Amino acid sequence: MRELFRSIGAGGLSEEILPVRLYHLAKRWFWDPAAIDFSQDVADWQRLSPLQQEVILRQTAMFQAGEESVTADLLPLIQVIAREGRLEEEMYLTTFLFEEAKHVEFFRRFLDAIGERRDLHHFLTPTYRRVLAEELPRVMNRLAHDPSPAAQAEAAVTYNIVVEGLLAETGYHAYSQVLQRNHILPGLYAGLMNTRRDESRHIAWGVYHCARLVAEHPDVLPVIRARAEELLLPALAMVDEYWDLYPSMPFGLNRDHQVAYAAGQLQRRMEAIERAAGRSVEEVGHMEFEAPDDPT
């Protein structure tokens, strides 16, 4: 039985904390995958070489599967936040799940536009499957029976810090470079930029979530460090697996640049989480963790 309602209680909603600011940004930056015009993409696709098409298909398949995975696996975390009575965070997470579903739709619309209806599972490498198809659902579904701070921390590091903040952002970085530098596939590029903007808010909330957990439960910080260290090697191995498939990578992509970018993203988020040590939850709520509408 619910006896109290946060939104009509003394003080109302906490408008200044990061989750509410992210909620308002999500409303402001709405976009519809169905509104993207892929007509030029179809013409560009036909002019690409078979190798160029394969690289873009592989990248798209990995994103498509990844977006489906994070869409399917987010609900247990939302339920934990709801049960804890964190209404402002739950409000933001409703936009989070909606946006992940839009990303699934977006990549599928691109594949359909270029006439790609084959099974693309062969593009997913062993390490990709380990992280996205094993580790991610394991830690997220664990929350259904173990909502402890440590379990939440492991889930947030896996989902937000590594899968979104290291793997997806590195992939988006490379993907957008290819399209922008070569002036190809403008519909795909437009959707990628919208998706990256959404994801930057998701990562900002994930860093905030980890920081809040550290402020509330200082003993969680070693758990966060250990989980990040545990996943770093397979995450970087995934980048290597991708590159090893192509002795001569098209589009001028550089392996060392992508690895350095990935490592830098992880380090930046971990440093932000570390800054929460010794702070109050209120202080954490007013910290800035990302530039959520300038994903560069």
PDB file of C-alpha atoms in Angstrom:
ATOM      1  CA  MET A   1       0.000   0.000   0.000  1.00  0.00           C
ATOM      2  CA  ARG A   2       1.337   3.430  -0.949  1.00  0.00           C
ATOM      3  CA  GLU A   3       0.830   6.021   1.787  1.00  0.00           C
ATOM      4  CA  LEU A   4       2.953   8.900   0.492  1.00  0.00           C
ATOM      5  CA  PHE A   5       3.302  10.543  -2.902  1.00  0.00           C
ATOM      6  CA  ARG A   6       6.602  12.317  -3.536  1.00  0.00           C
ATOM      7  CA  SER A   7       5.300  14.810  -6.039  1.00  0.00           C
ATOM      8  CA  ILE A   8       2.818  16.348  -3.567  1.00  0.00           C
ATOM      9  CA  GLY A   9       5.042  16.107  -0.524  1.00  0.00           C
ATOM     10  CA  ALA A  10       6.881  19.000   1.110  1.00  0.00           C
ATOM     11  CA  GLY A  11       9.366  20.460  -1.334  1.00  0.00           C
ATOM     12  CA  GLY A  12       7.977  18.628  -4.372  1.00  0.00           C
ATOM     13  CA  LEU A  13      10.459  17.278  -6.896  1.00  0.00           C
ATOM     14  CA  SER A  14      14.191  18.003  -6.748  1.00  0.00           C
ATOM     15  CA  GLU A  15      14.433  20.013  -9.955  1.00  0.00           C
ATOM     16  CA  GLU A  16      18.157  20.742  -9.747  1.00  0.00           C
ATOM     17  CA  ILE A  17      19.623  17.242  -9.454  1.00  0.00           C
ATOM     18  CA  LEU A  18      21.231  15.700 -12.526  1.00  0.00           C
ATOM     19  CA  PRO A  19      18.552  13.074 -13.303  1.00  0.00           C
ATOM     20  CA  VAL A  20      15.862  15.766 -13.575  1.00  0.00           C
ATOM     21  CA  ARG A  21      18.074  17.935 -15.752  1.00  0.00           C
ATOM     22  CA  LEU A  22      18.667  14.919 -18.011  1.00  0.00           C
ATOM     23  CA  TYR A  23      14.923  14.277 -18.080  1.00  0.00           C
ATOM     24  CA  HIS A  24      14.276  17.792 -19.360  1.00  0.00           C
ATOM     25  CA  LEU A  25      17.024  17.475 -21.966  1.00  0.00           C
ATOM     26  CA  ALA A  26      15.505  14.219 -23.194  1.00  0.00           C
ATOM     27  CA  LYS A  27      12.176  15.965 -23.737  1.00  0.00           C
ATOM     28  CA  ARG A  28      13.851  18.832 -25.570  1.00  0.00           C
ATOM     29  CA  TRP A  29      15.925  16.644 -27.918  1.00  0.00           C
ATOM     30  CA  PHE A  30      13.175  14.338 -29.182  1.00  0.00           C
ATOM     31  CA  TRP A  31      13.695  12.751 -32.615  1.00  0.00           C
ATOM     32  CA  ASP A  32      11.847  10.141 -34.657  1.00  0.00           C
ATOM     33  CA  PRO A  33      13.743   7.431 -36.586  1.00  0.00           C
ATOM     34  CA  ALA A  34      10.804   7.180 -38.976  1.00  0.00           C
ATOM     35  CA  ALA A  35      11.406  10.779 -40.090  1.00  0.00           C
ATOM     36  CA  ILE A  36      14.930  10.089 -41.395  1.00  0.00           C
ATOM     37  CA  ASP A  37      15.289  10.115 -45.179  1.00  0.00           C
ATOM     38  CA  PHE A  38      17.534   7.255 -46.385  1.00  0.00           C
ATOM     39  CA  SER A  39      17.122   7.907 -50.131  1.00  0.00           C
ATOM     40  CA  GLN A  40      20.669   9.248 -50.550  1.00  0.00           C
ATOM     41  CA  ASP A  41      21.981   6.404 -48.404  1.00  0.00           C
ATOM     42  CA  VAL A  42      20.554   3.906 -50.880  1.00  0.00           C
ATOM     43  CA  ALA A  43      22.375   5.616 -53.747  1.00  0.00           C
ATOM     44  CA  ASP A  44      25.627   5.880 -51.747  1.00  0.00           C
ATOM     45  CA  TRP A  45      25.434   2.234 -50.708  1.00  0.00           C
ATOM     46  CA  GLN A  46      25.385   1.056 -54.298  1.00  0.00           C
ATOM     47  CA  ARG A  47      28.627   2.941 -54.996  1.00  0.00           C
ATOM     48  CA  LEU A  48      30.575   1.444 -52.080  1.00  0.00           C
ATOM     49  CA  SER A  49      33.024  -1.397 -52.664  1.00  0.00           C
ATOM     50  CA  PRO A  50      32.185  -4.865 -51.265  1.00  0.00           C
ATOM     51  CA  LEU A  51      34.811  -4.407 -48.532  1.00  0.00           C
ATOM     52  CA  GLN A  52      33.434  -1.007 -47.549  1.00  0.00           C
ATOM     53  CA  GLN A  53      29.917  -2.429 -47.457  1.00  0.00           C
ATOM     54  CA  GLU A  54      31.051  -5.305 -45.252  1.00  0.00           C
ATOM     55  CA  VAL A  55      32.747  -3.018 -42.728  1.00  0.00           C
ATOM     56  CA  ILE A  56      29.673  -0.811 -42.446  1.00  0.00           C
ATOM     57  CA  LEU A  57      27.393  -3.857 -42.223  1.00  0.00           C
ATOM     58  CA  ARG A  58      29.518  -5.343 -39.447  1.00  0.00           C
ATOM     59  CA  GLN A  59      29.500  -2.086 -37.528  1.00  0.00           C
ATOM     60  CA  THR A  60      25.745  -1.726 -38.001  1.00  0.00           C
ATOM     61  CA  ALA A  61      25.045  -5.314 -36.944  1.00  0.00           C
ATOM     62  CA  MET A  62      27.088  -4.840 -33.778  1.00  0.00           C
ATOM     63  CA  PHE A  63      25.215  -1.655 -32.932  1.00  0.00           C
ATOM     64  CA  GLN A  64      21.845  -3.170 -33.803  1.00  0.00           C
ATOM     65  CA  ALA A  65      22.434  -6.175 -31.541  1.00  0.00           C
ATOM     66  CA  GLY A  66      23.901  -3.966 -28.823  1.00  0.00           C
ATOM     67  CA  GLU A  67      20.940  -1.609 -28.806  1.00  0.00           C
ATOM     68  CA  GLU A  68      18.555  -4.558 -28.640  1.00  0.00           C
ATOM     69  CA  SER A  69      20.539  -5.992 -25.738  1.00  0.00           C
ATOM     70  CA  VAL A  70      20.519  -2.800 -23.673  1.00  0.00           C
ATOM     71  CA  THR A  71      16.816  -2.306 -24.415  1.00  0.00           C
ATOM     72  CA  ALA A  72      15.980  -5.810 -23.232  1.00  0.00           C
ATOM     73  CA  ASP A  73      18.200  -5.680 -20.139  1.00  0.00           C
ATOM     74  CA  LEU A  74      17.414  -2.254 -18.633  1.00  0.00           C
ATOM     75  CA  LEU A  75      14.089  -2.985 -16.960  1.00  0.00           C
ATOM     76  CA  PRO A  76      15.451  -4.695 -13.781  1.00  0.00           C
ATOM     77  CA  LEU A  77      17.461  -1.568 -12.977  1.00  0.00           C
ATOM     78  CA  ILE A  78      14.444   0.687 -13.484  1.00  0.00           C
ATOM     79  CA  GLN A  79      12.463  -1.537 -11.128  1.00  0.00           C
ATOM     80  CA  VAL A  80      15.156  -1.275  -8.449  1.00  0.00           C
ATOM     81  CA  ILE A  81      15.208   2.514  -8.708  1.00  0.00           C
ATOM     82  CA  ALA A  82      11.394   2.606  -8.529  1.00  0.00           C
ATOM     83  CA  ARG A  83      11.282   0.354  -5.466  1.00  0.00           C
ATOM     84  CA  GLU A  84      13.795   2.603  -3.729  1.00  0.00           C
ATOM     85  CA  GLY A  85      11.415   5.528  -4.215  1.00  0.00           C
ATOM     86  CA  ARG A  86      13.799   7.598  -6.345  1.00  0.00           C
ATOM     87  CA  LEU A  87      11.043   9.217  -8.379  1.00  0.00           C
ATOM     88  CA  GLU A  88      13.220  11.778 -10.157  1.00  0.00           C
ATOM     89  CA  GLU A  89      15.607   9.065 -11.356  1.00  0.00           C
ATOM     90  CA  GLU A  90      12.712   6.856 -12.406  1.00  0.00           C
ATOM     91  CA  MET A  91      11.264   9.732 -14.429  1.00  0.00           C
ATOM     92  CA  TYR A  92      14.518  10.058 -16.332  1.00  0.00           C
ATOM     93  CA  LEU A  93      14.838   6.293 -16.825  1.00  0.00           C
ATOM     94  CA  THR A  94      11.472   6.197 -18.602  1.00  0.00           C
ATOM     95  CA  THR A  95      13.079   8.314 -21.343  1.00  0.00           C
ATOM     96  CA  PHE A  96      16.208   6.128 -21.216  1.00  0.00           C
ATOM     97  CA  LEU A  97      14.338   2.937 -22.101  1.00  0.00           C
ATOM     98  CA  PHE A  98      12.256   4.705 -24.751  1.00  0.00           C
ATOM     99  CA  GLU A  99      15.423   6.013 -26.413  1.00  0.00           C
ATOM    100  CA  GLU A 100      17.095   2.604 -26.441  1.00  0.00           C
ATOM    101  CA  ALA A 101      14.034   1.234 -28.235  1.00  0.00           C
ATOM    102  CA  LYS A 102      14.281   4.077 -30.774  1.00  0.00           C
ATOM    103  CA  HIS A 103      17.897   3.130 -31.459  1.00  0.00           C
ATOM    104  CA  VAL A 104      16.848  -0.437 -32.251  1.00  0.00           C
ATOM    105  CA  GLU A 105      14.281   0.957 -34.681  1.00  0.00           C
ATOM    106  CA  PHE A 106      16.780   3.366 -36.257  1.00  0.00           C
ATOM    107  CA  PHE A 107      19.428   0.794 -37.170  1.00  0.00           C
ATOM    108  CA  ARG A 108      16.781  -1.629 -38.450  1.00  0.00           C
ATOM    109  CA  ARG A 109      15.322   1.100 -40.658  1.00  0.00           C
ATOM    110  CA  PHE A 110      18.746   1.731 -42.179  1.00  0.00           C
ATOM    111  CA  LEU A 111      19.276  -1.979 -42.895  1.00  0.00           C
ATOM    112  CA  ASP A 112      15.831  -2.241 -44.441  1.00  0.00           C
ATOM    113  CA  ALA A 113      16.427   0.861 -46.564  1.00  0.00           C
ATOM    114  CA  ILE A 114      19.558  -0.598 -48.175  1.00  0.00           C
ATOM    115  CA  GLY A 115      17.769  -3.918 -48.710  1.00  0.00           C
ATOM    116  CA  GLU A 116      19.744  -5.901 -46.142  1.00  0.00           C
ATOM    117  CA  ARG A 117      17.521  -8.703 -44.837  1.00  0.00           C
ATOM    118  CA  ARG A 118      20.088 -11.468 -44.286  1.00  0.00           C
ATOM    119  CA  ASP A 119      20.949 -12.952 -40.889  1.00  0.00           C
ATOM    120  CA  LEU A 120      23.900 -10.906 -39.583  1.00  0.00           C
ATOM    121  CA  HIS A 121      24.816 -12.907 -36.469  1.00  0.00           C
ATOM    122  CA  HIS A 122      28.106 -13.988 -38.058  1.00  0.00           C
ATOM    123  CA  PHE A 123      29.366 -10.423 -37.604  1.00  0.00           C
ATOM    124  CA  LEU A 124      29.346 -10.781 -33.785  1.00  0.00           C
ATOM    125  CA  THR A 125      32.756 -11.839 -32.466  1.00  0.00           C
ATOM    126  CA  PRO A 126      33.275 -14.227 -29.497  1.00  0.00           C
ATOM    127  CA  THR A 127      34.254 -11.431 -27.107  1.00  0.00           C
ATOM    128  CA  TYR A 128      31.314  -9.345 -28.252  1.00  0.00           C
ATOM    129  CA  ARG A 129      29.001 -12.212 -27.362  1.00  0.00           C
ATOM    130  CA  ARG A 130      30.709 -12.674 -24.006  1.00  0.00           C
ATOM    131  CA  VAL A 131      30.198  -9.048 -22.978  1.00  0.00           C
ATOM    132  CA  LEU A 132      26.836  -8.252 -24.607  1.00  0.00           C
ATOM    133  CA  ALA A 133      25.094 -11.629 -24.556  1.00  0.00           C
ATOM    134  CA  GLU A 134      26.473 -13.050 -21.292  1.00  0.00           C
ATOM    135  CA  GLU A 135      27.895 -10.475 -18.898  1.00  0.00           C
ATOM    136  CA  LEU A 136      25.377  -7.697 -19.494  1.00  0.00           C
ATOM    137  CA  PRO A 137      22.188  -9.758 -19.040  1.00  0.00           C
ATOM    138  CA  ARG A 138      23.761 -11.610 -16.094  1.00  0.00           C
ATOM    139  CA  VAL A 139      24.469  -8.500 -14.009  1.00  0.00           C
ATOM    140  CA  MET A 140      21.244  -6.774 -15.010  1.00  0.00           C
ATOM    141  CA  ASN A 141      18.962  -9.735 -14.299  1.00  0.00           C
ATOM    142  CA  ARG A 142      20.742 -10.286 -10.975  1.00  0.00           C
ATOM    143  CA  LEU A 143      19.068  -7.076  -9.778  1.00  0.00           C
ATOM    144  CA  ALA A 144      15.691  -8.831  -9.792  1.00  0.00           C
ATOM    145  CA  HIS A 145      16.764 -10.815  -6.699  1.00  0.00           C
ATOM    146  CA  ASP A 146      19.760  -8.810  -5.455  1.00  0.00           C
ATOM    147  CA  PRO A 147      19.234  -5.021  -5.459  1.00  0.00           C
ATOM    148  CA  SER A 148      22.192  -4.410  -3.136  1.00  0.00           C
ATOM    149  CA  PRO A 149      24.447  -1.380  -3.716  1.00  0.00           C
ATOM    150  CA  ALA A 150      27.249  -3.682  -4.871  1.00  0.00           C
ATOM    151  CA  ALA A 151      24.989  -5.394  -7.414  1.00  0.00           C
ATOM    152  CA  GLN A 152      23.751  -2.021  -8.664  1.00  0.00           C
ATOM    153  CA  ALA A 153      27.331  -0.822  -8.982  1.00  0.00           C
ATOM    154  CA  GLU A 154      28.386  -3.846 -11.038  1.00  0.00           C
ATOM    155  CA  ALA A 155      25.343  -3.428 -13.267  1.00  0.00           C
ATOM    156  CA  ALA A 156      25.965   0.294 -13.818  1.00  0.00           C
ATOM    157  CA  VAL A 157      29.647  -0.197 -14.602  1.00  0.00           C
ATOM    158  CA  THR A 158      28.843  -2.969 -17.072  1.00  0.00           C
ATOM    159  CA  TYR A 159      25.929  -1.210 -18.762  1.00  0.00           C
ATOM    160  CA  ASN A 160      26.744   2.506 -18.625  1.00  0.00           C
ATOM    161  CA  ILE A 161      30.495   2.764 -18.152  1.00  0.00           C
ATOM    162  CA  VAL A 162      31.765  -0.100 -20.337  1.00  0.00           C
ATOM    163  CA  VAL A 163      29.063  -1.122 -22.834  1.00  0.00           C
ATOM    164  CA  GLU A 164      27.806   2.417 -23.481  1.00  0.00           C
ATOM    165  CA  GLY A 165      30.697   4.597 -22.343  1.00  0.00           C
ATOM    166  CA  LEU A 166      33.616   2.594 -23.734  1.00  0.00           C
ATOM    167  CA  LEU A 167      32.408   0.225 -26.455  1.00  0.00           C
ATOM    168  CA  ALA A 168      29.468   2.092 -27.971  1.00  0.00           C
ATOM    169  CA  GLU A 169      31.065   5.530 -27.780  1.00  0.00           C
ATOM    170  CA  THR A 170      34.250   4.247 -29.402  1.00  0.00           C
ATOM    171  CA  GLY A 171      32.173   2.639 -32.127  1.00  0.00           C
ATOM    172  CA  TYR A 172      30.144   5.796 -32.673  1.00  0.00           C
ATOM    173  CA  HIS A 173      33.340   7.809 -32.825  1.00  0.00           C
ATOM    174  CA  ALA A 174      34.775   5.622 -35.591  1.00  0.00           C
ATOM    175  CA  TYR A 175      31.444   5.271 -37.376  1.00  0.00           C
ATOM    176  CA  SER A 176      30.744   8.998 -37.520  1.00  0.00           C
ATOM    177  CA  GLN A 177      34.321   9.707 -38.684  1.00  0.00           C
ATOM    178  CA  VAL A 178      33.852   7.343 -41.620  1.00  0.00           C
ATOM    179  CA  LEU A 179      30.563   8.897 -42.711  1.00  0.00           C
ATOM    180  CA  GLN A 180      31.541  12.518 -42.165  1.00  0.00           C
ATOM    181  CA  ARG A 181      34.988  12.364 -43.781  1.00  0.00           C
ATOM    182  CA  ASN A 182      33.730  10.458 -46.803  1.00  0.00           C
ATOM    183  CA  HIS A 183      30.468  12.409 -47.152  1.00  0.00           C
ATOM    184  CA  ILE A 184      28.375   9.261 -47.419  1.00  0.00           C
ATOM    185  CA  LEU A 185      25.137   7.877 -45.976  1.00  0.00           C
ATOM    186  CA  PRO A 186      23.693  11.151 -44.629  1.00  0.00           C
ATOM    187  CA  GLY A 187      20.582   9.503 -43.157  1.00  0.00           C
ATOM    188  CA  LEU A 188      22.700   7.051 -41.200  1.00  0.00           C
ATOM    189  CA  TYR A 189      24.965   9.893 -40.051  1.00  0.00           C
ATOM    190  CA  ALA A 190      22.022  12.017 -38.877  1.00  0.00           C
ATOM    191  CA  GLY A 191      20.601   9.121 -36.878  1.00  0.00           C
ATOM    192  CA  LEU A 192      24.015   8.346 -35.393  1.00  0.00           C
ATOM    193  CA  MET A 193      24.367  11.908 -34.145  1.00  0.00           C
ATOM    194  CA  ASN A 194      20.932  11.751 -32.539  1.00  0.00           C
ATOM    195  CA  THR A 195      21.741   8.382 -31.006  1.00  0.00           C
ATOM    196  CA  ARG A 196      25.067   9.631 -29.637  1.00  0.00           C
ATOM    197  CA  ARG A 197      23.301  12.579 -28.011  1.00  0.00           C
ATOM    198  CA  ASP A 198      20.871  10.175 -26.326  1.00  0.00           C
ATOM    199  CA  GLU A 199      23.679   7.885 -25.237  1.00  0.00           C
ATOM    200  CA  SER A 200      25.676  10.742 -23.723  1.00  0.00           C
ATOM    201  CA  ARG A 201      22.742  11.392 -21.385  1.00  0.00           C
ATOM    202  CA  HIS A 202      22.549   7.680 -20.543  1.00  0.00           C
ATOM    203  CA  ILE A 203      26.238   7.628 -19.674  1.00  0.00           C
ATOM    204  CA  ALA A 204      25.884  10.803 -17.603  1.00  0.00           C
ATOM    205  CA  TRP A 205      23.147   9.128 -15.559  1.00  0.00           C
ATOM    206  CA  GLY A 206      25.254   5.966 -15.182  1.00  0.00           C
ATOM    207  CA  VAL A 207      28.229   7.939 -13.872  1.00  0.00           C
ATOM    208  CA  TYR A 208      25.879   9.826 -11.541  1.00  0.00           C
ATOM    209  CA  HIS A 209      24.373   6.521 -10.352  1.00  0.00           C
ATOM    210  CA  CYS A 210      27.809   5.116  -9.538  1.00  0.00           C
ATOM    211  CA  ALA A 211      28.838   8.368  -7.842  1.00  0.00           C
ATOM    212  CA  ARG A 212      25.652   8.432  -5.764  1.00  0.00           C
ATOM    213  CA  LEU A 213      26.277   4.848  -4.684  1.00  0.00           C
ATOM    214  CA  VAL A 214      29.818   5.795  -3.636  1.00  0.00           C
ATOM    215  CA  ALA A 215      28.513   8.771  -1.646  1.00  0.00           C
ATOM    216  CA  GLU A 216      25.898   6.595   0.080  1.00  0.00           C
ATOM    217  CA  HIS A 217      28.038   3.466   0.457  1.00  0.00           C
ATOM    218  CA  PRO A 218      31.809   4.183   0.418  1.00  0.00           C
ATOM    219  CA  ASP A 219      32.589   0.449   0.382  1.00  0.00           C
ATOM    220  CA  VAL A 220      31.124   0.274  -3.147  1.00  0.00           C
ATOM    221  CA  LEU A 221      34.046   2.150  -4.709  1.00  0.00           C
ATOM    222  CA  PRO A 222      36.382  -0.904  -4.711  1.00  0.00           C
ATOM    223  CA  VAL A 223      33.569  -2.901  -6.355  1.00  0.00           C
ATOM    224  CA  ILE A 224      33.326  -0.312  -9.122  1.00  0.00           C
ATOM    225  CA  ARG A 225      37.084  -0.283  -9.634  1.00  0.00           C
ATOM    226  CA  ALA A 226      37.267  -4.073  -9.753  1.00  0.00           C
ATOM    227  CA  ARG A 227      34.402  -4.417 -12.223  1.00  0.00           C
ATOM    228  CA  ALA A 228      35.865  -1.785 -14.548  1.00  0.00           C
ATOM    229  CA  GLU A 229      39.260  -3.500 -14.442  1.00  0.00           C
ATOM    230  CA  GLU A 230      37.638  -6.889 -15.049  1.00  0.00           C
ATOM    231  CA  LEU A 231      35.862  -5.688 -18.197  1.00  0.00           C
ATOM    232  CA  LEU A 232      38.625  -3.505 -19.641  1.00  0.00           C
ATOM    233  CA  LEU A 233      40.612  -6.349 -21.204  1.00  0.00           C
ATOM    234  CA  PRO A 234      37.669  -8.024 -22.971  1.00  0.00           C
ATOM    235  CA  ALA A 235      36.446  -4.610 -24.110  1.00  0.00           C
ATOM    236  CA  LEU A 236      39.798  -3.764 -25.689  1.00  0.00           C
ATOM    237  CA  ALA A 237      40.041  -7.313 -27.047  1.00  0.00           C
ATOM    238  CA  MET A 238      36.769  -6.671 -28.845  1.00  0.00           C
ATOM    239  CA  VAL A 239      38.378  -3.722 -30.626  1.00  0.00           C
ATOM    240  CA  ASP A 240      41.349  -5.920 -31.597  1.00  0.00           C
ATOM    241  CA  GLU A 241      39.067  -8.715 -32.827  1.00  0.00           C
ATOM    242  CA  TYR A 242      37.351  -6.237 -35.109  1.00  0.00           C
ATOM    243  CA  TRP A 243      40.581  -4.875 -36.550  1.00  0.00           C
ATOM    244  CA  ASP A 244      42.232  -8.286 -36.994  1.00  0.00           C
ATOM    245  CA  LEU A 245      39.517  -9.230 -39.460  1.00  0.00           C
ATOM    246  CA  TYR A 246      40.728  -6.594 -41.922  1.00  0.00           C
ATOM    247  CA  PRO A 247      44.466  -6.490 -42.787  1.00  0.00           C
ATOM    248  CA  SER A 248      43.795  -3.233 -44.607  1.00  0.00           C
ATOM    249  CA  MET A 249      40.985  -1.320 -42.920  1.00  0.00           C
ATOM    250  CA  PRO A 250      39.079   0.888 -45.372  1.00  0.00           C
ATOM    251  CA  PHE A 251      38.037   4.501 -44.810  1.00  0.00           C
ATOM    252  CA  GLY A 252      41.375   5.452 -43.220  1.00  0.00           C
ATOM    253  CA  LEU A 253      40.494   4.191 -39.735  1.00  0.00           C
ATOM    254  CA  ASN A 254      43.364   3.776 -37.258  1.00  0.00           C
ATOM    255  CA  ARG A 255      43.437   1.041 -34.610  1.00  0.00           C
ATOM    256  CA  ASP A 256      45.727   2.844 -32.164  1.00  0.00           C
ATOM    257  CA  HIS A 257      43.544   5.939 -32.237  1.00  0.00           C
ATOM    258  CA  GLN A 258      40.425   3.928 -31.445  1.00  0.00           C
ATOM    259  CA  VAL A 259      42.097   2.007 -28.587  1.00  0.00           C
ATOM    260  CA  ALA A 260      43.411   5.239 -27.071  1.00  0.00           C
ATOM    261  CA  TYR A 261      39.975   6.838 -27.413  1.00  0.00           C
ATOM    262  CA  ALA A 262      38.327   3.881 -25.666  1.00  0.00           C
ATOM    263  CA  ALA A 263      40.809   3.856 -22.786  1.00  0.00           C
ATOM    264  CA  GLY A 264      40.458   7.607 -22.386  1.00  0.00           C
ATOM    265  CA  GLN A 265      36.683   7.417 -22.152  1.00  0.00           C
ATOM    266  CA  LEU A 266      36.882   4.824 -19.380  1.00  0.00           C
ATOM    267  CA  GLN A 267      39.496   6.783 -17.450  1.00  0.00           C
ATOM    268  CA  ARG A 268      37.447   9.984 -17.644  1.00  0.00           C
ATOM    269  CA  ARG A 269      34.309   8.320 -16.254  1.00  0.00           C
ATOM    270  CA  MET A 270      36.223   6.537 -13.487  1.00  0.00           C
ATOM    271  CA  GLU A 271      37.846   9.799 -12.399  1.00  0.00           C
ATOM    272  CA  ALA A 272      34.413  11.413 -12.196  1.00  0.00           C
ATOM    273  CA  ILE A 273      33.143   8.575  -9.999  1.00  0.00           C
ATOM    274  CA  GLU A 274      36.217   8.790  -7.779  1.00  0.00           C
ATOM    275  CA  ARG A 275      35.437  12.466  -7.105  1.00  0.00           C
ATOM    276  CA  ALA A 276      32.269  11.400  -5.286  1.00  0.00           C
ATOM    277  CA  ALA A 277      34.260   9.800  -2.468  1.00  0.00           C
ATOM    278  CA  GLY A 278      33.678  11.744   0.742  1.00  0.00           C
ATOM    279  CA  ARG A 279      30.894  13.884  -0.739  1.00  0.00           C
ATOM    280  CA  SER A 280      27.251  13.948   0.262  1.00  0.00           C
ATOM    281  CA  VAL A 281      24.462  12.653  -1.972  1.00  0.00           C
ATOM    282  CA  GLU A 282      23.221  16.219  -2.322  1.00  0.00           C
ATOM    283  CA  GLU A 283      26.633  17.366  -3.569  1.00  0.00           C
ATOM    284  CA  VAL A 284      26.746  14.502  -6.064  1.00  0.00           C
ATOM    285  CA  GLY A 285      23.315  15.469  -7.382  1.00  0.00           C
ATOM    286  CA  HIS A 286      24.652  18.878  -8.384  1.00  0.00           C
ATOM    287  CA  MET A 287      27.909  17.665  -9.952  1.00  0.00           C
ATOM    288  CA  GLU A 288      28.419  17.692 -13.734  1.00  0.00           C
ATOM    289  CA  PHE A 289      29.585  14.411 -15.214  1.00  0.00           C
ATOM    290  CA  GLU A 290      29.236  14.929 -18.973  1.00  0.00           C
ATOM    291  CA  ALA A 291      28.440  17.489 -21.644  1.00  0.00           C
ATOM    292  CA  PRO A 292      25.267  15.589 -22.503  1.00  0.00           C
ATOM    293  CA  ASP A 293      24.283  17.493 -25.635  1.00  0.00           C
ATOM    294  CA  ASP A 294      27.681  17.855 -27.285  1.00  0.00           C
ATOM    295  CA  PRO A 295      28.907  14.293 -28.008  1.00  0.00           C
ATOM    296  CA  THR A 296      32.155  14.954 -29.831  1.00  0.00           C
TER     297      THR A 296
END
